Every structure is written in structure tokens, then in C-alpha cells.
Amino acid sequence: MPFVEPTKTVTGPVAAPVRYGLKGAITPAKIWRMTGTTGLHILKLDCGRFGRGPMHLSVDGKRAATFAKPGRKQPSILTAPMAIDGRQVVIYAESRDFGDSVRCDVFVDGTSLWDSSPLAAVAGRTTDARLSSALYRSPLDPIQMSRRIIQGWMAAIFGLGALRALIGAAQKSLRSGFMLVIWGVSIWVIGFASLRLLNRVASRPRLRGVLATGIIVGCVLADAAVFGFLYWIGFT
């Protein structure tokens, strides 16, 4: 049995995924014990360097297997059967939050060490993991973070511009106020264009972070270019 006490099995609708904060955190346990024909063995699971995969299985401190880490594209992994000291061992791993946390189970001779369920029960777990992963929205997703950054940038710059325009109007500086209004409108146009680009790349599984960063940089450079142009023609 694993070193963690078993918990009651939850049945019913697919629950919302739980975020554990640490990339590659393994639940309910990463160290398991099994009895072979010659004695007790310690099985240890890990998610690779920095928790990004691939996953490894060590038996009594020696690397025994390497397999893919579940994530966005493949929420669940079932390894091929492995012979360990006369027993047949299969590892099931799933992630419902794009690999931020991984839930594992060890099946020995077709029976779970965690809750004694049969290996056939993996089919239902695989379906639940796929449905939950499809509904999950990571707070650290680069597209979502970029969208919030651009929206915040739009609101902040437009707010400051509107305030400066009001001050300019009160001081009879209509030219300055007019230029600021143009700049504020330009910020929103550039911002909306950037958000549309983010929506286009949101479905791409690769380079999401690179593309999102590029869009943010392009948005800021475009805003700076508009500001520089207005300043050049007389914006003070």
C-alpha cells in the first residue's frame, strides 16, 4: 500500500480539477510499496526535471521505466505491463490540469494498490480525466495571462489619457487634450487587434507562450509608435 492513507472514492459528475501549485506534483503518493516473490520493494515515481516530464519509475532506487507525463494533449497515460520480481506492474497516471498535478495509481497483477479496484476501471478514469481536462482553464496559461495584461494596459493608459485630456481642457489646452483622446482611441484599437490575435493562437498547443509574448511586445511597440508620432507632430 502507498504511504498515504486511502480516501473515500468520489462518484458522480466530473469534479472541477484541483490546482496544487507545484508543477508536476504527484498525488495521492509518489512512493509505493509492493511485495514480490523475494520480498518487499519500494516503487518511486517522479515527473522528471523541473516536473516537466517524462515520468520515471524507480524500484529500490534503480530506474526501471520511463514513460510520458500526462498533460494537455494526452490527459492520461497507461504504461505497458512490467515484470517486477515475479509480479506484473502497470502504472496509470492522469492529469486534469494540463500537467500541473499528476494523479497516479499502481496496479499489481491487475489490482490497484490504492483502492483495490481492477485494472478495467482505468477506462472510466480515462474518460473522466479527458472531460475534466477539456473544461480546465489554467490561471497560468500564457494566453489568459497575456489577455489580462493587454486589457489592464488598455484600461490604464486610456484612463490616464482621459484624465490628462480633462486637465488639458480645464487649462484651455484643447490641442493637447485632442491628441490624448486620439492616443487613447489608438490604444484601444491596437489592444482589440492584439486580443483577436490571442484568440487565434489560443488553440495552438505549441509555442503558446512564445506567440503570446510576441503579441504583447507588438502591442506595446505599436502603442509606443503611436505615442512617438503624436509627440512628433506636437503632442506635449
PDB file of C-alpha atoms in Angstrom:
ATOM      1  CA  MET A   1       0.000   0.000   0.000  1.00  0.00           C
ATOM      2  CA  PRO A   2       1.155   3.597  -0.515  1.00  0.00           C
ATOM      3  CA  PHE A   3       2.455   5.664   2.351  1.00  0.00           C
ATOM      4  CA  VAL A   4      -0.717   7.789   2.280  1.00  0.00           C
ATOM      5  CA  GLU A   5      -3.957   6.638   3.884  1.00  0.00           C
ATOM      6  CA  PRO A   6      -6.639   5.910   1.266  1.00  0.00           C
ATOM      7  CA  THR A   7      -9.587   8.240   0.948  1.00  0.00           C
ATOM      8  CA  LYS A   8     -13.196   7.530   0.113  1.00  0.00           C
ATOM      9  CA  THR A   9     -13.827   7.145  -3.593  1.00  0.00           C
ATOM     10  CA  VAL A  10     -15.887  10.015  -5.001  1.00  0.00           C
ATOM     11  CA  THR A  11     -18.571   9.127  -7.538  1.00  0.00           C
ATOM     12  CA  GLY A  12     -20.943  11.256  -9.595  1.00  0.00           C
ATOM     13  CA  PRO A  13     -20.365  14.113 -12.042  1.00  0.00           C
ATOM     14  CA  VAL A  14     -16.896  15.085 -13.123  1.00  0.00           C
ATOM     15  CA  ALA A  15     -15.487  17.364 -10.407  1.00  0.00           C
ATOM     16  CA  ALA A  16     -13.623  20.584 -11.063  1.00  0.00           C
ATOM     17  CA  PRO A  17      -9.863  19.982 -11.220  1.00  0.00           C
ATOM     18  CA  VAL A  18      -7.796  20.913  -8.190  1.00  0.00           C
ATOM     19  CA  ARG A  19      -4.677  23.024  -8.632  1.00  0.00           C
ATOM     20  CA  TYR A  20      -1.767  22.075  -6.361  1.00  0.00           C
ATOM     21  CA  GLY A  21       0.518  24.962  -7.361  1.00  0.00           C
ATOM     22  CA  LEU A  22       3.682  22.915  -7.875  1.00  0.00           C
ATOM     23  CA  LYS A  23       4.359  21.829 -11.447  1.00  0.00           C
ATOM     24  CA  GLY A  24       4.337  18.055 -11.564  1.00  0.00           C
ATOM     25  CA  ALA A  25       3.054  17.422  -8.017  1.00  0.00           C
ATOM     26  CA  ILE A  26       2.153  13.734  -7.662  1.00  0.00           C
ATOM     27  CA  THR A  27      -0.926  12.581  -5.736  1.00  0.00           C
ATOM     28  CA  PRO A  28      -2.001  10.627  -3.769  1.00  0.00           C
ATOM     29  CA  ALA A  29       1.559   9.340  -3.285  1.00  0.00           C
ATOM     30  CA  LYS A  30       4.816   9.124  -5.186  1.00  0.00           C
ATOM     31  CA  ILE A  31       6.288   6.305  -3.082  1.00  0.00           C
ATOM     32  CA  TRP A  32       4.566   2.897  -3.025  1.00  0.00           C
ATOM     33  CA  ARG A  33       5.344  -0.493  -1.531  1.00  0.00           C
ATOM     34  CA  MET A  34       4.711  -3.865  -3.125  1.00  0.00           C
ATOM     35  CA  THR A  35       5.588  -7.416  -2.209  1.00  0.00           C
ATOM     36  CA  GLY A  36       7.310  -9.563  -4.802  1.00  0.00           C
ATOM     37  CA  THR A  37       8.308 -13.199  -4.762  1.00  0.00           C
ATOM     38  CA  THR A  38      11.543 -12.388  -2.933  1.00  0.00           C
ATOM     39  CA  GLY A  39      10.359  -9.654  -0.577  1.00  0.00           C
ATOM     40  CA  LEU A  40       9.216  -6.050  -0.186  1.00  0.00           C
ATOM     41  CA  HIS A  41      10.071  -3.444  -2.834  1.00  0.00           C
ATOM     42  CA  ILE A  42       9.887   0.358  -2.866  1.00  0.00           C
ATOM     43  CA  LEU A  43       8.459   1.951  -6.008  1.00  0.00           C
ATOM     44  CA  LYS A  44       9.026   5.673  -6.533  1.00  0.00           C
ATOM     45  CA  LEU A  45       7.501   7.923  -9.185  1.00  0.00           C
ATOM     46  CA  ASP A  46       8.707  11.333 -10.343  1.00  0.00           C
ATOM     47  CA  CYS A  47       7.807  13.806 -13.087  1.00  0.00           C
ATOM     48  CA  GLY A  48      11.327  14.403 -14.364  1.00  0.00           C
ATOM     49  CA  ARG A  49      13.486  17.502 -14.112  1.00  0.00           C
ATOM     50  CA  PHE A  50      11.515  20.579 -13.017  1.00  0.00           C
ATOM     51  CA  GLY A  51       8.348  18.482 -13.102  1.00  0.00           C
ATOM     52  CA  ARG A  52       8.042  18.702 -16.892  1.00  0.00           C
ATOM     53  CA  GLY A  53       8.433  15.033 -17.747  1.00  0.00           C
ATOM     54  CA  PRO A  54       8.951  12.422 -18.826  1.00  0.00           C
ATOM     55  CA  MET A  55       7.908  10.428 -15.774  1.00  0.00           C
ATOM     56  CA  HIS A  56      10.150   7.799 -14.217  1.00  0.00           C
ATOM     57  CA  LEU A  57       9.574   4.706 -12.134  1.00  0.00           C
ATOM     58  CA  SER A  58      12.334   3.595  -9.807  1.00  0.00           C
ATOM     59  CA  VAL A  59      12.359   0.252  -7.994  1.00  0.00           C
ATOM     60  CA  ASP A  60      14.512   0.077  -4.873  1.00  0.00           C
ATOM     61  CA  GLY A  61      16.400   3.184  -6.017  1.00  0.00           C
ATOM     62  CA  LYS A  62      17.108   1.956  -9.567  1.00  0.00           C
ATOM     63  CA  ARG A  63      15.446   3.393 -12.685  1.00  0.00           C
ATOM     64  CA  ALA A  64      13.029   0.766 -14.024  1.00  0.00           C
ATOM     65  CA  ALA A  65      10.899   2.599 -16.587  1.00  0.00           C
ATOM     66  CA  THR A  66      10.393   5.929 -18.344  1.00  0.00           C
ATOM     67  CA  PHE A  67       7.037   6.997 -19.755  1.00  0.00           C
ATOM     68  CA  ALA A  68       5.279  10.117 -20.990  1.00  0.00           C
ATOM     69  CA  LYS A  69       3.872  12.590 -18.494  1.00  0.00           C
ATOM     70  CA  PRO A  70       0.131  13.279 -18.901  1.00  0.00           C
ATOM     71  CA  GLY A  71      -0.716  16.825 -19.946  1.00  0.00           C
ATOM     72  CA  ARG A  72      -2.859  18.978 -22.190  1.00  0.00           C
ATOM     73  CA  LYS A  73      -2.683  16.769 -25.311  1.00  0.00           C
ATOM     74  CA  GLN A  74      -2.822  13.414 -23.501  1.00  0.00           C
ATOM     75  CA  PRO A  75      -4.558  13.689 -20.085  1.00  0.00           C
ATOM     76  CA  SER A  76      -3.976  10.047 -19.139  1.00  0.00           C
ATOM     77  CA  ILE A  77      -1.178   7.510 -19.577  1.00  0.00           C
ATOM     78  CA  LEU A  78      -1.263   3.740 -19.055  1.00  0.00           C
ATOM     79  CA  THR A  79       2.104   2.029 -19.219  1.00  0.00           C
ATOM     80  CA  ALA A  80       2.771  -1.365 -20.721  1.00  0.00           C
ATOM     81  CA  PRO A  81       2.922  -4.211 -18.172  1.00  0.00           C
ATOM     82  CA  MET A  82       6.293  -4.538 -16.422  1.00  0.00           C
ATOM     83  CA  ALA A  83       7.630  -7.641 -14.717  1.00  0.00           C
ATOM     84  CA  ILE A  84       8.984  -6.779 -11.257  1.00  0.00           C
ATOM     85  CA  ASP A  85      10.101  -9.672  -9.054  1.00  0.00           C
ATOM     86  CA  GLY A  86       7.514 -12.095 -10.389  1.00  0.00           C
ATOM     87  CA  ARG A  87       4.631  -9.594 -10.382  1.00  0.00           C
ATOM     88  CA  GLN A  88       3.035  -7.729 -13.271  1.00  0.00           C
ATOM     89  CA  VAL A  89       3.023  -3.981 -12.625  1.00  0.00           C
ATOM     90  CA  VAL A  90       1.147  -1.310 -14.598  1.00  0.00           C
ATOM     91  CA  ILE A  91       1.274   2.430 -13.839  1.00  0.00           C
ATOM     92  CA  TYR A  92      -1.713   4.646 -14.531  1.00  0.00           C
ATOM     93  CA  ALA A  93      -1.149   8.427 -14.485  1.00  0.00           C
ATOM     94  CA  GLU A  94      -3.619  11.196 -15.239  1.00  0.00           C
ATOM     95  CA  SER A  95      -3.672  14.987 -15.104  1.00  0.00           C
ATOM     96  CA  ARG A  96      -6.793  17.129 -15.169  1.00  0.00           C
ATOM     97  CA  ASP A  97      -4.924  20.451 -15.065  1.00  0.00           C
ATOM     98  CA  PHE A  98      -2.540  20.234 -18.040  1.00  0.00           C
ATOM     99  CA  GLY A  99       0.219  18.513 -16.071  1.00  0.00           C
ATOM    100  CA  ASP A 100       0.337  20.888 -13.100  1.00  0.00           C
ATOM    101  CA  SER A 101      -0.542  17.913 -10.900  1.00  0.00           C
ATOM    102  CA  VAL A 102      -0.486  14.204 -11.704  1.00  0.00           C
ATOM    103  CA  ARG A 103      -2.588  11.545 -10.024  1.00  0.00           C
ATOM    104  CA  CYS A 104      -1.047   8.085 -10.134  1.00  0.00           C
ATOM    105  CA  ASP A 105      -2.081   4.557  -9.319  1.00  0.00           C
ATOM    106  CA  VAL A 106      -0.057   1.363  -9.307  1.00  0.00           C
ATOM    107  CA  PHE A 107      -1.702  -1.885 -10.418  1.00  0.00           C
ATOM    108  CA  VAL A 108      -0.037  -5.123  -9.354  1.00  0.00           C
ATOM    109  CA  ASP A 109      -1.337  -8.262 -11.046  1.00  0.00           C
ATOM    110  CA  GLY A 110      -4.384  -6.275 -12.202  1.00  0.00           C
ATOM    111  CA  THR A 111      -5.328  -4.809  -8.802  1.00  0.00           C
ATOM    112  CA  SER A 112      -4.836  -1.228  -7.603  1.00  0.00           C
ATOM    113  CA  LEU A 113      -2.578  -0.720  -4.614  1.00  0.00           C
ATOM    114  CA  TRP A 114      -4.593   2.397  -3.789  1.00  0.00           C
ATOM    115  CA  ASP A 115      -8.217   1.260  -3.642  1.00  0.00           C
ATOM    116  CA  SER A 116      -8.092  -2.404  -4.778  1.00  0.00           C
ATOM    117  CA  SER A 117     -10.035  -1.596  -7.957  1.00  0.00           C
ATOM    118  CA  PRO A 118      -9.428  -3.772 -11.033  1.00  0.00           C
ATOM    119  CA  LEU A 119      -7.341  -2.580 -13.960  1.00  0.00           C
ATOM    120  CA  ALA A 120     -10.523  -2.450 -16.071  1.00  0.00           C
ATOM    121  CA  ALA A 121     -11.632   0.574 -14.007  1.00  0.00           C
ATOM    122  CA  VAL A 122      -8.954   2.636 -15.770  1.00  0.00           C
ATOM    123  CA  ALA A 123     -11.293   3.076 -18.759  1.00  0.00           C
ATOM    124  CA  GLY A 124     -13.715   5.143 -16.664  1.00  0.00           C
ATOM    125  CA  ARG A 125     -10.905   7.180 -15.107  1.00  0.00           C
ATOM    126  CA  THR A 126      -9.509   7.935 -18.558  1.00  0.00           C
ATOM    127  CA  THR A 127     -12.869   9.325 -19.689  1.00  0.00           C
ATOM    128  CA  ASP A 128     -13.231  11.467 -16.557  1.00  0.00           C
ATOM    129  CA  ALA A 129      -9.702  12.824 -16.980  1.00  0.00           C
ATOM    130  CA  ARG A 130     -10.360  13.743 -20.610  1.00  0.00           C
ATOM    131  CA  LEU A 131     -13.612  15.556 -19.777  1.00  0.00           C
ATOM    132  CA  SER A 132     -12.102  17.427 -16.834  1.00  0.00           C
ATOM    133  CA  SER A 133      -9.036  18.435 -18.839  1.00  0.00           C
ATOM    134  CA  ALA A 134     -11.262  19.842 -21.594  1.00  0.00           C
ATOM    135  CA  LEU A 135     -13.025  22.057 -19.024  1.00  0.00           C
ATOM    136  CA  TYR A 136      -9.885  23.194 -17.210  1.00  0.00           C
ATOM    137  CA  ARG A 137      -8.636  26.769 -17.542  1.00  0.00           C
ATOM    138  CA  SER A 138      -5.197  27.265 -16.023  1.00  0.00           C
ATOM    139  CA  PRO A 139      -4.647  30.593 -14.233  1.00  0.00           C
ATOM    140  CA  LEU A 140      -1.060  30.496 -15.533  1.00  0.00           C
ATOM    141  CA  ASP A 141      -1.984  29.791 -19.147  1.00  0.00           C
ATOM    142  CA  PRO A 142       0.090  32.212 -21.297  1.00  0.00           C
ATOM    143  CA  ILE A 143      -2.922  33.159 -23.425  1.00  0.00           C
ATOM    144  CA  GLN A 144      -5.055  34.010 -20.403  1.00  0.00           C
ATOM    145  CA  MET A 145      -2.232  35.919 -18.712  1.00  0.00           C
ATOM    146  CA  SER A 146      -1.484  37.854 -21.910  1.00  0.00           C
ATOM    147  CA  ARG A 147      -5.146  38.711 -22.329  1.00  0.00           C
ATOM    148  CA  ARG A 148      -5.299  40.126 -18.787  1.00  0.00           C
ATOM    149  CA  ILE A 149      -2.068  42.096 -19.317  1.00  0.00           C
ATOM    150  CA  ILE A 150      -3.342  43.687 -22.533  1.00  0.00           C
ATOM    151  CA  GLN A 151      -6.732  44.509 -21.034  1.00  0.00           C
ATOM    152  CA  GLY A 152      -5.067  46.070 -17.992  1.00  0.00           C
ATOM    153  CA  TRP A 153      -2.710  48.034 -20.235  1.00  0.00           C
ATOM    154  CA  MET A 154      -5.633  49.326 -22.302  1.00  0.00           C
ATOM    155  CA  ALA A 155      -7.601  50.397 -19.239  1.00  0.00           C
ATOM    156  CA  ALA A 156      -4.626  52.039 -17.501  1.00  0.00           C
ATOM    157  CA  ILE A 157      -3.344  54.009 -20.483  1.00  0.00           C
ATOM    158  CA  PHE A 158      -6.795  55.072 -21.616  1.00  0.00           C
ATOM    159  CA  GLY A 159      -7.671  56.157 -18.072  1.00  0.00           C
ATOM    160  CA  LEU A 160      -4.501  58.227 -17.741  1.00  0.00           C
ATOM    161  CA  GLY A 161      -5.055  59.739 -21.177  1.00  0.00           C
ATOM    162  CA  ALA A 162      -8.651  60.672 -20.370  1.00  0.00           C
ATOM    163  CA  LEU A 163      -7.563  62.275 -17.106  1.00  0.00           C
ATOM    164  CA  ARG A 164      -4.852  64.257 -18.865  1.00  0.00           C
ATOM    165  CA  ALA A 165      -7.347  65.327 -21.525  1.00  0.00           C
ATOM    166  CA  LEU A 166      -9.716  66.653 -18.859  1.00  0.00           C
ATOM    167  CA  ILE A 167      -6.866  68.565 -17.236  1.00  0.00           C
ATOM    168  CA  GLY A 168      -5.866  69.957 -20.630  1.00  0.00           C
ATOM    169  CA  ALA A 169      -9.436  71.041 -21.349  1.00  0.00           C
ATOM    170  CA  ALA A 170      -9.656  72.786 -17.993  1.00  0.00           C
ATOM    171  CA  GLN A 171      -6.415  74.605 -18.835  1.00  0.00           C
ATOM    172  CA  LYS A 172      -7.728  75.542 -22.299  1.00  0.00           C
ATOM    173  CA  SER A 173      -5.162  73.227 -23.929  1.00  0.00           C
ATOM    174  CA  LEU A 174      -7.574  71.732 -26.448  1.00  0.00           C
ATOM    175  CA  ARG A 175      -4.816  70.570 -28.799  1.00  0.00           C
ATOM    176  CA  SER A 176      -3.167  68.523 -26.074  1.00  0.00           C
ATOM    177  CA  GLY A 177      -6.497  67.072 -24.991  1.00  0.00           C
ATOM    178  CA  PHE A 178      -7.412  66.166 -28.579  1.00  0.00           C
ATOM    179  CA  MET A 179      -4.083  64.419 -29.103  1.00  0.00           C
ATOM    180  CA  LEU A 180      -4.549  62.423 -25.912  1.00  0.00           C
ATOM    181  CA  VAL A 181      -8.000  61.322 -26.998  1.00  0.00           C
ATOM    182  CA  ILE A 182      -6.538  60.129 -30.317  1.00  0.00           C
ATOM    183  CA  TRP A 183      -3.819  58.252 -28.467  1.00  0.00           C
ATOM    184  CA  GLY A 184      -6.371  56.645 -26.124  1.00  0.00           C
ATOM    185  CA  VAL A 185      -8.533  55.502 -29.034  1.00  0.00           C
ATOM    186  CA  SER A 186      -5.434  54.143 -30.776  1.00  0.00           C
ATOM    187  CA  ILE A 187      -4.560  52.174 -27.640  1.00  0.00           C
ATOM    188  CA  TRP A 188      -7.976  50.510 -27.703  1.00  0.00           C
ATOM    189  CA  VAL A 189      -7.790  49.733 -31.426  1.00  0.00           C
ATOM    190  CA  ILE A 190      -4.339  48.158 -31.017  1.00  0.00           C
ATOM    191  CA  GLY A 191      -5.483  46.346 -27.871  1.00  0.00           C
ATOM    192  CA  PHE A 192      -8.539  44.819 -29.531  1.00  0.00           C
ATOM    193  CA  ALA A 193      -6.436  43.754 -32.513  1.00  0.00           C
ATOM    194  CA  SER A 194      -3.977  42.080 -30.106  1.00  0.00           C
ATOM    195  CA  LEU A 195      -6.807  40.281 -28.299  1.00  0.00           C
ATOM    196  CA  ARG A 196      -8.111  38.950 -31.611  1.00  0.00           C
ATOM    197  CA  LEU A 197      -4.651  37.603 -32.407  1.00  0.00           C
ATOM    198  CA  LEU A 198      -4.534  35.912 -28.999  1.00  0.00           C
ATOM    199  CA  ASN A 199      -7.862  34.226 -29.740  1.00  0.00           C
ATOM    200  CA  ARG A 200      -6.400  32.872 -32.984  1.00  0.00           C
ATOM    201  CA  VAL A 201      -3.334  31.320 -31.339  1.00  0.00           C
ATOM    202  CA  ALA A 202      -5.230  30.063 -28.258  1.00  0.00           C
ATOM    203  CA  SER A 203      -5.963  26.714 -29.933  1.00  0.00           C
ATOM    204  CA  ARG A 204      -2.339  26.064 -30.857  1.00  0.00           C
ATOM    205  CA  PRO A 205      -0.809  23.507 -28.466  1.00  0.00           C
ATOM    206  CA  ARG A 206       2.770  24.573 -29.210  1.00  0.00           C
ATOM    207  CA  LEU A 207       4.544  27.897 -28.875  1.00  0.00           C
ATOM    208  CA  ARG A 208       1.602  29.385 -26.964  1.00  0.00           C
ATOM    209  CA  GLY A 209       3.913  31.214 -24.585  1.00  0.00           C
ATOM    210  CA  VAL A 210       6.191  32.492 -27.369  1.00  0.00           C
ATOM    211  CA  LEU A 211       3.283  33.682 -29.503  1.00  0.00           C
ATOM    212  CA  ALA A 212       1.532  35.330 -26.551  1.00  0.00           C
ATOM    213  CA  THR A 213       4.735  37.140 -25.567  1.00  0.00           C
ATOM    214  CA  GLY A 214       5.253  38.290 -29.144  1.00  0.00           C
ATOM    215  CA  ILE A 215       1.735  39.711 -29.269  1.00  0.00           C
ATOM    216  CA  ILE A 216       2.268  41.643 -26.038  1.00  0.00           C
ATOM    217  CA  VAL A 217       5.577  43.047 -27.290  1.00  0.00           C
ATOM    218  CA  GLY A 218       3.952  44.010 -30.589  1.00  0.00           C
ATOM    219  CA  CYS A 219       1.095  45.719 -28.750  1.00  0.00           C
ATOM    220  CA  VAL A 220       3.482  47.775 -26.606  1.00  0.00           C
ATOM    221  CA  LEU A 221       5.676  48.710 -29.589  1.00  0.00           C
ATOM    222  CA  ALA A 222       2.630  49.774 -31.610  1.00  0.00           C
ATOM    223  CA  ASP A 223       1.407  51.922 -28.718  1.00  0.00           C
ATOM    224  CA  ALA A 224       4.864  53.478 -28.389  1.00  0.00           C
ATOM    225  CA  ALA A 225       4.955  54.184 -32.135  1.00  0.00           C
ATOM    226  CA  VAL A 226       1.609  55.980 -31.999  1.00  0.00           C
ATOM    227  CA  PHE A 227       2.770  57.982 -28.998  1.00  0.00           C
ATOM    228  CA  GLY A 228       6.012  58.890 -30.751  1.00  0.00           C
ATOM    229  CA  PHE A 229       4.148  60.030 -33.857  1.00  0.00           C
ATOM    230  CA  LEU A 230       1.754  62.202 -31.883  1.00  0.00           C
ATOM    231  CA  TYR A 231       4.619  63.644 -29.869  1.00  0.00           C
ATOM    232  CA  TRP A 232       6.491  64.417 -33.091  1.00  0.00           C
ATOM    233  CA  ILE A 233       3.567  66.380 -34.538  1.00  0.00           C
ATOM    234  CA  GLY A 234       3.163  68.435 -31.409  1.00  0.00           C
ATOM    235  CA  PHE A 235       1.848  66.298 -28.512  1.00  0.00           C
ATOM    236  CA  THR A 236       3.034  67.694 -25.170  1.00  0.00           C
TER     237      THR A 236
END
